[in-house]
CSV table of C-alpha atoms in Angstrom, one decimal:
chain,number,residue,atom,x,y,z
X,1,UNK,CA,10.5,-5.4,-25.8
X,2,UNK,CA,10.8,-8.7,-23.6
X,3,UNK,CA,7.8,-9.8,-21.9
X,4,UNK,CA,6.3,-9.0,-18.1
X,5,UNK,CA,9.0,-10.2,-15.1
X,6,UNK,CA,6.1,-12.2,-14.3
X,7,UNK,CA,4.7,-13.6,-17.4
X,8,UNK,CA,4.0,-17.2,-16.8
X,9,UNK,CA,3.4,-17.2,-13.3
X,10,UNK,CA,-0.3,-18.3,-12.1
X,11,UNK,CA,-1.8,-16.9,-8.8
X,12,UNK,CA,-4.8,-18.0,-7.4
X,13,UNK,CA,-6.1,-14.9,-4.9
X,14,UNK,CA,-8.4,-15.2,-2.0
X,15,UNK,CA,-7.6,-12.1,0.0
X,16,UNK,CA,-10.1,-9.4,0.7
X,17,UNK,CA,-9.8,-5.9,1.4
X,18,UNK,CA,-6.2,-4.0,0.9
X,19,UNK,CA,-3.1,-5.8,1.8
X,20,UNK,CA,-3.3,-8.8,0.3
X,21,UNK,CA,-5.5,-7.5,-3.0
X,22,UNK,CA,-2.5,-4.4,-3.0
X,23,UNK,CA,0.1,-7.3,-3.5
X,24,UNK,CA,-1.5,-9.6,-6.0
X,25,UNK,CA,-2.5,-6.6,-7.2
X,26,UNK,CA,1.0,-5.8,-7.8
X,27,UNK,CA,2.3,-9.1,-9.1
X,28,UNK,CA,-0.4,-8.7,-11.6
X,29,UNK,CA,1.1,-5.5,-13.1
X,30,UNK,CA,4.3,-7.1,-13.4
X,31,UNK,CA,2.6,-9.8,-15.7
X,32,UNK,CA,1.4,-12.4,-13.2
X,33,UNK,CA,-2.4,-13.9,-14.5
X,34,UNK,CA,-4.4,-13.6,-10.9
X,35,UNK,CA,-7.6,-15.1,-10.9
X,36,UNK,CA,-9.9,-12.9,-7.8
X,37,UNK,CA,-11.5,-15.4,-5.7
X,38,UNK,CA,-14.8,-13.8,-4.3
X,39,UNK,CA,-18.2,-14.2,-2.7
X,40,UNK,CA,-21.0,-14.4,-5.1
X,41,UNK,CA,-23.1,-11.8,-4.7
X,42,UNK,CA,-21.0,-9.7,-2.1
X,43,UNK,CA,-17.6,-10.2,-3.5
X,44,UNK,CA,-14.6,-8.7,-1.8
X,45,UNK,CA,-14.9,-6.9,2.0
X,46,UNK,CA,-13.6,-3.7,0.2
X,47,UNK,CA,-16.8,-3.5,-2.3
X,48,UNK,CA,-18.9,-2.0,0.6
X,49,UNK,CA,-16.3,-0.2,2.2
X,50,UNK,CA,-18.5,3.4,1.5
X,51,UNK,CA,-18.2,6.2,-1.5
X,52,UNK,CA,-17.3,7.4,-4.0
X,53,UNK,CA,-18.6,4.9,-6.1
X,54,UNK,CA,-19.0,4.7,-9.9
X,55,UNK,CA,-21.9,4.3,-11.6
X,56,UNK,CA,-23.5,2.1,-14.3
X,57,UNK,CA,-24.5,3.3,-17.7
X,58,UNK,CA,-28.1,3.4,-15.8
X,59,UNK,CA,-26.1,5.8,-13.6
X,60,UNK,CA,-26.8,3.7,-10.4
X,61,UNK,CA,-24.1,3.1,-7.7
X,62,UNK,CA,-22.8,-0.4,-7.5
X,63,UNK,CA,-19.7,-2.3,-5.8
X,64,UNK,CA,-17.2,-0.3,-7.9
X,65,UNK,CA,-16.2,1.5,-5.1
X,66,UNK,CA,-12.6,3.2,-4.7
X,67,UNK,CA,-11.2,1.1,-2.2
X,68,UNK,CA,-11.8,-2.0,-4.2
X,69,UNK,CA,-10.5,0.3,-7.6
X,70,UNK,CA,-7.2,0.8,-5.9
X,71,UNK,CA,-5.9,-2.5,-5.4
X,72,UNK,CA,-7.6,-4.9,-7.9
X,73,UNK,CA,-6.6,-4.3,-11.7
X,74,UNK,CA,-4.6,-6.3,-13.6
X,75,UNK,CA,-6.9,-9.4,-12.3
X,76,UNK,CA,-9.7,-11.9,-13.1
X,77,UNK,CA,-12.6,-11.8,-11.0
X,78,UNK,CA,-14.3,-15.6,-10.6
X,79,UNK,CA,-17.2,-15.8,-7.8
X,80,UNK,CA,-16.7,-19.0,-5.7
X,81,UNK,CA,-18.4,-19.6,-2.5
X,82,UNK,CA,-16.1,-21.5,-1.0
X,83,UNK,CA,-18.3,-22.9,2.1
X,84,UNK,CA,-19.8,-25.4,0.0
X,85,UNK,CA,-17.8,-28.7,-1.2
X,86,UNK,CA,-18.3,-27.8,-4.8
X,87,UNK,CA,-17.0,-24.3,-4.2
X,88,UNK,CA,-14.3,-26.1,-2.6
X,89,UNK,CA,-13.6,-29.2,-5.3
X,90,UNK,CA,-13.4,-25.7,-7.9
X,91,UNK,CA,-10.6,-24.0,-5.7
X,92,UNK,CA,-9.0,-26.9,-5.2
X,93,UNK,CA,-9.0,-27.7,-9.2
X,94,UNK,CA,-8.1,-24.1,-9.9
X,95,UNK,CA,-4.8,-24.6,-7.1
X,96,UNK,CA,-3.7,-27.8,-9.0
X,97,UNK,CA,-1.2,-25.7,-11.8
X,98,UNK,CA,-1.0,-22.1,-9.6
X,99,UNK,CA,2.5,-21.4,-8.7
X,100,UNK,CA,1.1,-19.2,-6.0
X,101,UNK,CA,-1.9,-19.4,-3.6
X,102,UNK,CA,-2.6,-16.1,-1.7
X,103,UNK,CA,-5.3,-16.0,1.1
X,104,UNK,CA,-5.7,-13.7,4.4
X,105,UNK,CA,-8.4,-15.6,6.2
X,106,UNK,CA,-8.5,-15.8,10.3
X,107,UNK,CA,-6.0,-18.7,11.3
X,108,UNK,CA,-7.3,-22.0,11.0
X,109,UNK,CA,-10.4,-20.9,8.7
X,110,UNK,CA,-9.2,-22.5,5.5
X,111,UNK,CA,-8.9,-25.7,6.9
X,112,UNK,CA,-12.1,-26.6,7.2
X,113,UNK,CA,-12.8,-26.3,3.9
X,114,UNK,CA,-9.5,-28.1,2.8
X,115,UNK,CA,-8.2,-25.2,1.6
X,116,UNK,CA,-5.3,-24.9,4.2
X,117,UNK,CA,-1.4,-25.4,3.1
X,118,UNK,CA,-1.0,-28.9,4.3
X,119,UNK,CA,-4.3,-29.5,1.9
X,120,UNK,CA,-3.3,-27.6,-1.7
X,121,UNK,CA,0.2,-28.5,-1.1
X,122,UNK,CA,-0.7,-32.3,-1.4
X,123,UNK,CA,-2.3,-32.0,-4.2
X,124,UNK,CA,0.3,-28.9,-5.8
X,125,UNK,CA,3.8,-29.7,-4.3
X,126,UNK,CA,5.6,-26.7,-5.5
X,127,UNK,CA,2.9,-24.3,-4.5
X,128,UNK,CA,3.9,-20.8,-2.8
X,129,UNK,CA,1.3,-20.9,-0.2
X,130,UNK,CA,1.1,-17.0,1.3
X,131,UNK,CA,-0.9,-16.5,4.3
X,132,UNK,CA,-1.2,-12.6,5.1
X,133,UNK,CA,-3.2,-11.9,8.8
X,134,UNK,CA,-2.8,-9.1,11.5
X,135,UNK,CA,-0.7,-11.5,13.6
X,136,UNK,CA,0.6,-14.0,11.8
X,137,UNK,CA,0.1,-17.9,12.2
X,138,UNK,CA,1.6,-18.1,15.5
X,139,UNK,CA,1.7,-16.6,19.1
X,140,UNK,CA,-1.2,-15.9,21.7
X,141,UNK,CA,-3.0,-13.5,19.3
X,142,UNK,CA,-2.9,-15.5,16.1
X,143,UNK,CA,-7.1,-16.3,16.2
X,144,UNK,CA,-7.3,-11.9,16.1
X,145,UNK,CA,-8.9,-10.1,13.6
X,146,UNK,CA,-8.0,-6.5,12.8
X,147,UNK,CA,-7.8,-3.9,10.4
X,148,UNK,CA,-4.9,-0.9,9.7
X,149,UNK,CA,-5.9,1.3,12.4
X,150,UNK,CA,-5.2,-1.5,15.2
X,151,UNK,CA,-1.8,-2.3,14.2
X,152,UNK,CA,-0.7,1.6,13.7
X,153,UNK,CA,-2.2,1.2,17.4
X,154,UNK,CA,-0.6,-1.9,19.0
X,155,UNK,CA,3.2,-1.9,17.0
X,156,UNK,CA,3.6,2.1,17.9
X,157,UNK,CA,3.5,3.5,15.0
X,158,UNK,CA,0.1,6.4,16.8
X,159,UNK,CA,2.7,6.6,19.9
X,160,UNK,CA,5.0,8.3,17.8
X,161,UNK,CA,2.6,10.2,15.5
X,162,UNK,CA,0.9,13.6,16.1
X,163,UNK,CA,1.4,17.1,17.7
X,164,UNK,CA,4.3,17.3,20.3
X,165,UNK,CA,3.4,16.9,23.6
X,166,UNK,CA,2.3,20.3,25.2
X,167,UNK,CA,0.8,21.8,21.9
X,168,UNK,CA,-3.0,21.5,21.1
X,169,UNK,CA,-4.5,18.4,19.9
X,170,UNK,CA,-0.8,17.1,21.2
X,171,UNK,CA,-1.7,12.5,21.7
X,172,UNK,CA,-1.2,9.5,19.5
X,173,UNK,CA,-2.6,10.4,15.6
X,174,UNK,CA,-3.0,7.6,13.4
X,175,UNK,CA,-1.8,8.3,9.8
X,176,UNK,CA,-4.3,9.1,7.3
X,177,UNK,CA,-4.0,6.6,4.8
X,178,UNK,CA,-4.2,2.5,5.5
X,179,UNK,CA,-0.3,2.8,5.4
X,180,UNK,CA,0.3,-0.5,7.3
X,181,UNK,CA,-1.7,-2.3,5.1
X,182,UNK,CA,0.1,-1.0,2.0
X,183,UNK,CA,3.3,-2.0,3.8
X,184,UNK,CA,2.4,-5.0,4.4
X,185,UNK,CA,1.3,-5.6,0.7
X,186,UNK,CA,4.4,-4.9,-0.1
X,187,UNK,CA,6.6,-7.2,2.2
X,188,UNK,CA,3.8,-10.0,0.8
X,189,UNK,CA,4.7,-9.5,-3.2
X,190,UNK,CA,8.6,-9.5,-1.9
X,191,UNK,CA,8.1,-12.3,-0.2
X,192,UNK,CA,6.5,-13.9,-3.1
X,193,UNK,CA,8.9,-13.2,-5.2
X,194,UNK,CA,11.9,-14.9,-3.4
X,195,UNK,CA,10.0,-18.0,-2.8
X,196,UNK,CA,9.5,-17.9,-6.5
X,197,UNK,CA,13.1,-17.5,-7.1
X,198,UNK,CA,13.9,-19.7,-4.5
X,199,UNK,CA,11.7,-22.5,-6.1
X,200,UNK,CA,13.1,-21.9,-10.0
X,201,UNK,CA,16.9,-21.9,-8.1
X,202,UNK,CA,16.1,-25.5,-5.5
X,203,UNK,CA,14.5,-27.8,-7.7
X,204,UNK,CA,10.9,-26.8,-7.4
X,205,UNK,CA,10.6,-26.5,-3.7
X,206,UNK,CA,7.4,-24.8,-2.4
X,207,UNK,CA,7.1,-23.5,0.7
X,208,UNK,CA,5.0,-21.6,3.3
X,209,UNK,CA,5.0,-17.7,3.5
X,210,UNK,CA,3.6,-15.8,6.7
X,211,UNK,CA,3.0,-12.4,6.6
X,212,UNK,CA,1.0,-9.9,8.9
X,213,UNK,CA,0.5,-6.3,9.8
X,214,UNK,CA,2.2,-6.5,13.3
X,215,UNK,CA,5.1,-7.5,12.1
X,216,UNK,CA,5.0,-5.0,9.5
X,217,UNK,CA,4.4,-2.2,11.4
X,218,UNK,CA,7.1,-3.1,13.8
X,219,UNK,CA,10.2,-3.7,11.6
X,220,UNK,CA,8.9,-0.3,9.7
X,221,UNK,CA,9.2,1.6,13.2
X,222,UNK,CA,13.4,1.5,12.3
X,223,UNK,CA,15.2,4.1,13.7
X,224,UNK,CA,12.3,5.0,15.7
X,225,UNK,CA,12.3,1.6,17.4
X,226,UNK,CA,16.2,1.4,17.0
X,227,UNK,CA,16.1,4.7,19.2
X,228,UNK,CA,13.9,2.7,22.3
X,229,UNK,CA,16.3,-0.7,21.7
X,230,UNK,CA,19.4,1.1,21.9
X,231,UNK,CA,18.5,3.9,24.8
X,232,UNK,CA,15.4,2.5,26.7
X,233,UNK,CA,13.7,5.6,26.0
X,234,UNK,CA,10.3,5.5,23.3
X,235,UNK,CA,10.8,9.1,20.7
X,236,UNK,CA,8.4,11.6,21.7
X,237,UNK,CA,5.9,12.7,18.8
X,238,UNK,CA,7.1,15.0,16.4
X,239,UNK,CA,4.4,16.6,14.7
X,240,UNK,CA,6.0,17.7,11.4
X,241,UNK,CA,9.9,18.1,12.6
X,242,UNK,CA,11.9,16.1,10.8
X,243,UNK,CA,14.1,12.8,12.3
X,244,UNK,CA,17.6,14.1,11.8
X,245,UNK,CA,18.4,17.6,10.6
X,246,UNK,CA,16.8,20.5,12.8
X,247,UNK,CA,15.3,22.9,12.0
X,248,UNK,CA,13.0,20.7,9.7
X,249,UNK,CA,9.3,20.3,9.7
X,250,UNK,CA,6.4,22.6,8.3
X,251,UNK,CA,6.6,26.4,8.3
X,252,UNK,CA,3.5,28.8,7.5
X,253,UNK,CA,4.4,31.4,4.9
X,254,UNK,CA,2.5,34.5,3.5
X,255,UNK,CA,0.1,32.2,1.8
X,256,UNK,CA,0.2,28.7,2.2
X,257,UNK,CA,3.0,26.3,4.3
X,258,UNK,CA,5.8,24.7,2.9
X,259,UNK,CA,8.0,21.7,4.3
X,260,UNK,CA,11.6,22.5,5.0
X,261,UNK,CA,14.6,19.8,6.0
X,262,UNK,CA,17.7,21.5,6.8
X,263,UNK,CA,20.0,18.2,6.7
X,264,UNK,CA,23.5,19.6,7.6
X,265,UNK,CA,25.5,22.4,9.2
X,266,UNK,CA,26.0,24.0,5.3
X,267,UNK,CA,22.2,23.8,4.7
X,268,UNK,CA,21.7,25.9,7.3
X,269,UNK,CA,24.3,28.3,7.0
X,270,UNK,CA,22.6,28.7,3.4
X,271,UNK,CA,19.0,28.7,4.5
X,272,UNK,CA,20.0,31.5,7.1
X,273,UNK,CA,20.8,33.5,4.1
X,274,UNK,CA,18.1,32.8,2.0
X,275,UNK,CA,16.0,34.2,5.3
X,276,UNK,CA,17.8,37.7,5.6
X,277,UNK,CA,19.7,36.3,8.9
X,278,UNK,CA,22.8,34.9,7.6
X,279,UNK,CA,24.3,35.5,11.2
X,280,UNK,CA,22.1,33.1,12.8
X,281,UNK,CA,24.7,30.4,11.4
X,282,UNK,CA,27.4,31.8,14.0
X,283,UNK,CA,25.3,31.9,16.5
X,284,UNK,CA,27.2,29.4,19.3
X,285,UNK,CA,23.5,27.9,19.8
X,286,UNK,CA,22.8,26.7,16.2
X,287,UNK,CA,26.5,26.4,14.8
X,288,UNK,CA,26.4,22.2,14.3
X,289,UNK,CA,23.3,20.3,14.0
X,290,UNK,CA,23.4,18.8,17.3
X,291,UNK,CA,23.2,22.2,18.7
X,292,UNK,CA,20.4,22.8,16.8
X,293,UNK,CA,18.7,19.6,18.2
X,294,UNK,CA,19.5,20.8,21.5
X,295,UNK,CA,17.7,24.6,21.2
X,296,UNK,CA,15.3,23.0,18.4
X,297,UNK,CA,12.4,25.3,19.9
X,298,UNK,CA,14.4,27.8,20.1
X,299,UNK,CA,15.5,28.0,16.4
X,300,UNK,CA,12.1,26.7,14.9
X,301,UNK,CA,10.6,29.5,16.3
X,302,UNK,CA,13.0,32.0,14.8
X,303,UNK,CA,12.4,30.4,11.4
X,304,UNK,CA,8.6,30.6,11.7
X,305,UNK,CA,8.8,34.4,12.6
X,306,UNK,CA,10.9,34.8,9.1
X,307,UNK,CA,8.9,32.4,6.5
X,308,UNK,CA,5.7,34.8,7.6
X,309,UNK,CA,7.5,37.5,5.5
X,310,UNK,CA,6.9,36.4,2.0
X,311,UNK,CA,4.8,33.6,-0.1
X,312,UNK,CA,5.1,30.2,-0.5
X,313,UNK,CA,6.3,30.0,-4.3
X,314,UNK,CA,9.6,33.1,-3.6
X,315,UNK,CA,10.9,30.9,-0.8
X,316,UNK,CA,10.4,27.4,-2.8
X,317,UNK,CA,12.8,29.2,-5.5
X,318,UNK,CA,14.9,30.8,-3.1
X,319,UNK,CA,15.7,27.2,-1.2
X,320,UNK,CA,15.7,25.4,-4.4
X,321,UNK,CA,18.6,27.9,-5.9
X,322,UNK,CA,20.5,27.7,-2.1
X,323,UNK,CA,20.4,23.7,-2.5
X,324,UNK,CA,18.2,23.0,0.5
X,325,UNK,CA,15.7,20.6,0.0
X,326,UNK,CA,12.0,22.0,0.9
X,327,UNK,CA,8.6,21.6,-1.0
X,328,UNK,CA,4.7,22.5,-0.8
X,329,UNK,CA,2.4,21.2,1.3
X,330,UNK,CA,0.0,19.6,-1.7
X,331,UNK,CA,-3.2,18.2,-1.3
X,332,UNK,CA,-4.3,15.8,-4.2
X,333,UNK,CA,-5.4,18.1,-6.6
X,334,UNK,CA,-1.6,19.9,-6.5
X,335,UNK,CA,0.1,16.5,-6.3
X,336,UNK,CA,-2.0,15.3,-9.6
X,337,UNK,CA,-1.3,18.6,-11.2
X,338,UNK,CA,2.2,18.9,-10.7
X,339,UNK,CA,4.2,19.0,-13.9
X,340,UNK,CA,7.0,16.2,-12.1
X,341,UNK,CA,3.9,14.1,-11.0
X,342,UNK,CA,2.6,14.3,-15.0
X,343,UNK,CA,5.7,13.5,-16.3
X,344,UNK,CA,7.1,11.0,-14.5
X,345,UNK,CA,2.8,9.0,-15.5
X,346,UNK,CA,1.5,8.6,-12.2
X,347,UNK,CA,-1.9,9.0,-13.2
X,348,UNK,CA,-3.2,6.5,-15.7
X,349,UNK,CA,-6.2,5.8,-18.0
X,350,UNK,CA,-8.1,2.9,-18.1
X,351,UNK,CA,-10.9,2.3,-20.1
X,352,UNK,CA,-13.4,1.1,-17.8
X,353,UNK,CA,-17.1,-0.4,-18.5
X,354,UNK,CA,-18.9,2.5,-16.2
X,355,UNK,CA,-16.6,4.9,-17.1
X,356,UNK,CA,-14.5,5.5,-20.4
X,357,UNK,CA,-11.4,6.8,-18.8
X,358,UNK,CA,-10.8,5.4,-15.2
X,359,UNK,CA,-7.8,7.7,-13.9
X,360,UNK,CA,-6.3,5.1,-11.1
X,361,UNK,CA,-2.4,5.6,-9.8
X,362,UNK,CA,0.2,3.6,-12.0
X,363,UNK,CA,2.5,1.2,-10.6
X,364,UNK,CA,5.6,2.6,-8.8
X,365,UNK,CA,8.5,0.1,-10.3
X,366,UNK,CA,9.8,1.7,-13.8
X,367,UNK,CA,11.7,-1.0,-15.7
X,368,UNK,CA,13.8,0.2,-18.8
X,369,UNK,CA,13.2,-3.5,-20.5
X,370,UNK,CA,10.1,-4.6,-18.7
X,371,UNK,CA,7.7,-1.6,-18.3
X,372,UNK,CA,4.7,-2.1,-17.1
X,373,UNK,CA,2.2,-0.4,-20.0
X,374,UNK,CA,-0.8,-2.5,-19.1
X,375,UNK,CA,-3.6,-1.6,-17.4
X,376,UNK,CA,-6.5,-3.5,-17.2
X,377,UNK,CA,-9.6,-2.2,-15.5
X,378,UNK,CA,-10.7,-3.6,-12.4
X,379,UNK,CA,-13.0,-6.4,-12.8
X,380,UNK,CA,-16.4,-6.4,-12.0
X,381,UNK,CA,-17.5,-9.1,-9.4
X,382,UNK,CA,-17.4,-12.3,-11.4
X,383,UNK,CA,-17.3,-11.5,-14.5
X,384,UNK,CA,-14.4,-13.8,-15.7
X,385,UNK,CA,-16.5,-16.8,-13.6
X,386,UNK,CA,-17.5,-18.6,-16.7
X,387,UNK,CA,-14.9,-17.9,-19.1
X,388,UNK,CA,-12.1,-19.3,-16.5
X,389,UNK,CA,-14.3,-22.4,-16.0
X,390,UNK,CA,-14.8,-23.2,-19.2
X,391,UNK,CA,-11.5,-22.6,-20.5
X,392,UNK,CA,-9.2,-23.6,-17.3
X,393,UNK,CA,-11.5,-26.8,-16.1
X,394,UNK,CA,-13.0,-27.7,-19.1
X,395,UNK,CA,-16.7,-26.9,-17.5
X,396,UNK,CA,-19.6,-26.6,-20.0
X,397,UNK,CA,-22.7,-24.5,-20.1
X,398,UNK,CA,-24.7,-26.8,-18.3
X,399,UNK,CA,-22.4,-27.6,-15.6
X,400,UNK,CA,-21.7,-23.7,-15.1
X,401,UNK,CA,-25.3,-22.7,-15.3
X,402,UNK,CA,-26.0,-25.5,-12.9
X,403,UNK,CA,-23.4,-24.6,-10.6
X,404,UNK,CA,-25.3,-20.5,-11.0
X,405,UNK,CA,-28.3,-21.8,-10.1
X,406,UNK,CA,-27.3,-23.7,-6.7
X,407,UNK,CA,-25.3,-20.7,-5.9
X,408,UNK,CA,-22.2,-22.2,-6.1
X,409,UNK,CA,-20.6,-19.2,-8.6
């Protein structure tokens, strides 16, 4: 088996909270070392961000919470505080052989504590510097702070989301999960990744990356923003109909819902039958999909009235025989129990020091040469502090303890 993609490649990570830590979190899957910069005695943002928590063999709650579980295996965690020079003179000793730097402090923030590009560049000319913010380095908004829910906010993302206008509850819905910030982890590790190929393919050429949420939740509009740049006209919200083929969205059944997307003019005449009404497909009103578009109230309400007639499970097999794609509504417990789910290892084990076996959610990418089969626990806050300073800066004991006891690490 050949080693990691990323085996060999050093990061040195000072982001906090979930995009950044999500892509660092990433490249460390794929065989990166990252070494966790964090507060001493605090640690990372996402450590307090609220339950469920595990808890110590003394079966007290800590800052092992699940938001900081999600995005932080595969890491080092070495407590820093970086507002004092020695703090400082240690990141800036750790950045000499990195062949990445990650951070997602405000603009301008790093700088006065040397830390900025300009500052680790001159001292590691091939770094990959990555910046990750809500509004990048630039533009009248650039000092801003912000979290998920402010960017699915300001890029569109809640004008487009939620119960059609007219119905109850109908106005803008955020999504439920941070989505933008997991976007936006990802556009960071594929950014990272071409500079690094960049740099292996230009003679050793670092360079600059700036990525933020508002620019992530824009481009990931698409179509949807496509639609406004092309007609002049924002999409009206949704709710659960699909974005192409009508009828599509979620239909209530005997016992439970299930999601439907009827993508084309066969589909339909096939679902029709599956429902007992095989002559609503020659109906002049539903014949071709924009049709369908057109009188899309009109036929989503027919289709409610027929799912109503039988269960869940008959009309999953029914569709599934018919070819028309359609699937439960889950919530977690179904999704982690679902025979596909289990095969295809979406939930893995880690062996973890408050708790044997740590189920956390496997990395996505499946390589046939390069799997990724290794998953180390998230670390607790600092505990790789002394081990990384003695072996990576030649500290010893009595410099580390030293540096402990003025609060330094």
């Amino acid at each position: 088996m050949s080693a990691l993609p990323l085996s060999g490649i050093k990061i040195l990570d000072l982001t906090r909270v979930l995009a950044g830590p999500l892509s660092a979190q990433m490249l460390g899957d794929l065989g990166a070392d990252v070494i966790k910069i964090e507060r001493p005695g605090t640690g990372d943002d996402a450590r307090a961000f609220g339950p469920p928590y595990l808890r110590d063999p003394d079966g007290r709650e800590n800052n092992n919470n699940s938001f900081y579980l999600c995005a932080n295996r595969n890491k080092r965690s070495v407590t820093v505080n970086i507002a004092k020079p020695e703090g400082q003179a240690i990141i800036r000793e750790l950045a000499k052989d990195c062949d990445v730097f990650m951070e997602n402090y405000k603009v301008g923030d790093l700088k006065r504590y040397g830390l900025d590009y300009e500052a680790i560049r001159a001292i590691n000319p091939g770094v990959i510097y990555c910046s990750v913010t809500g509004f990048g380095q630039t533009g009248p908004y650039a000092p801003r702070a912000g979290y998920d829910a402010i960017f699915q906010a300001m890029g569109g993302l809640m004008s487009v989301t939620g119960h059609m206008d007219g119905e109850p509850g109908a106005g803008p819905m955020k999504v439920g999960p941070s989505i933008v910030d997991y976007m936006t982890g990802m556009n960071t590790s594929i950014g990272i990744l071409a500079a690094l190929y960049h740099r292996k393919a230009n003679g050793g050429q670092g360079q600059h990356i700036d990525v933020c949420l508002l620019d992530t939740v824009i481009a990931s509009l698409s179509h949807y923003a496509q639609i406004y740049l092309v007609g002049g006209k924002t999409p009206p919200r949704r709710g659960t109909w699909g974005n192409g083929g009508m009828p599509a969205g979620v239909f209530r059944c005997a016992d439970g819902e299930l999601m439907l997307v009827v993508g084309n003019d066969a589909q339909f005449a096939r679902t029709c039958a599956v429902l007992g009404e095989p002559e609503l497909a020659n109906n002049p009103k539903f014949i071709k999909n924009n049709d369908r578009v057109v009188h899309g109230k009109e036929i989503m309400a027919i289709f409610a009235g027929l799912f109503l007639k039988n269960k869940v499970a008959y009309w999953l097999e029914e569709l599934e025989k018919a070819g028309v794609p359609s699937g439960p509504v889950n919530d977690f417990a179904q999704v982690f129990a679902d025979p596909h789910v289990r095969s295809r290892g979406m939930e893995v084990k880690v062996d973890h020091p408050f708790e044997h076996s740590l189920s956390l959610i496997r990395n996505a990418l499946t390589f046939s040469e390069t799997p990724v089969k290794e998953y180390r626990y998230p670390p607790r806050l600092g505990e790789h502090t002394r081990e990384i300073l003695a072996a990576k800066l030649g500290y010893d004991e009595a410099k580390i303890d030293a540096l402990a006891q003025a609060g330094i690490i």
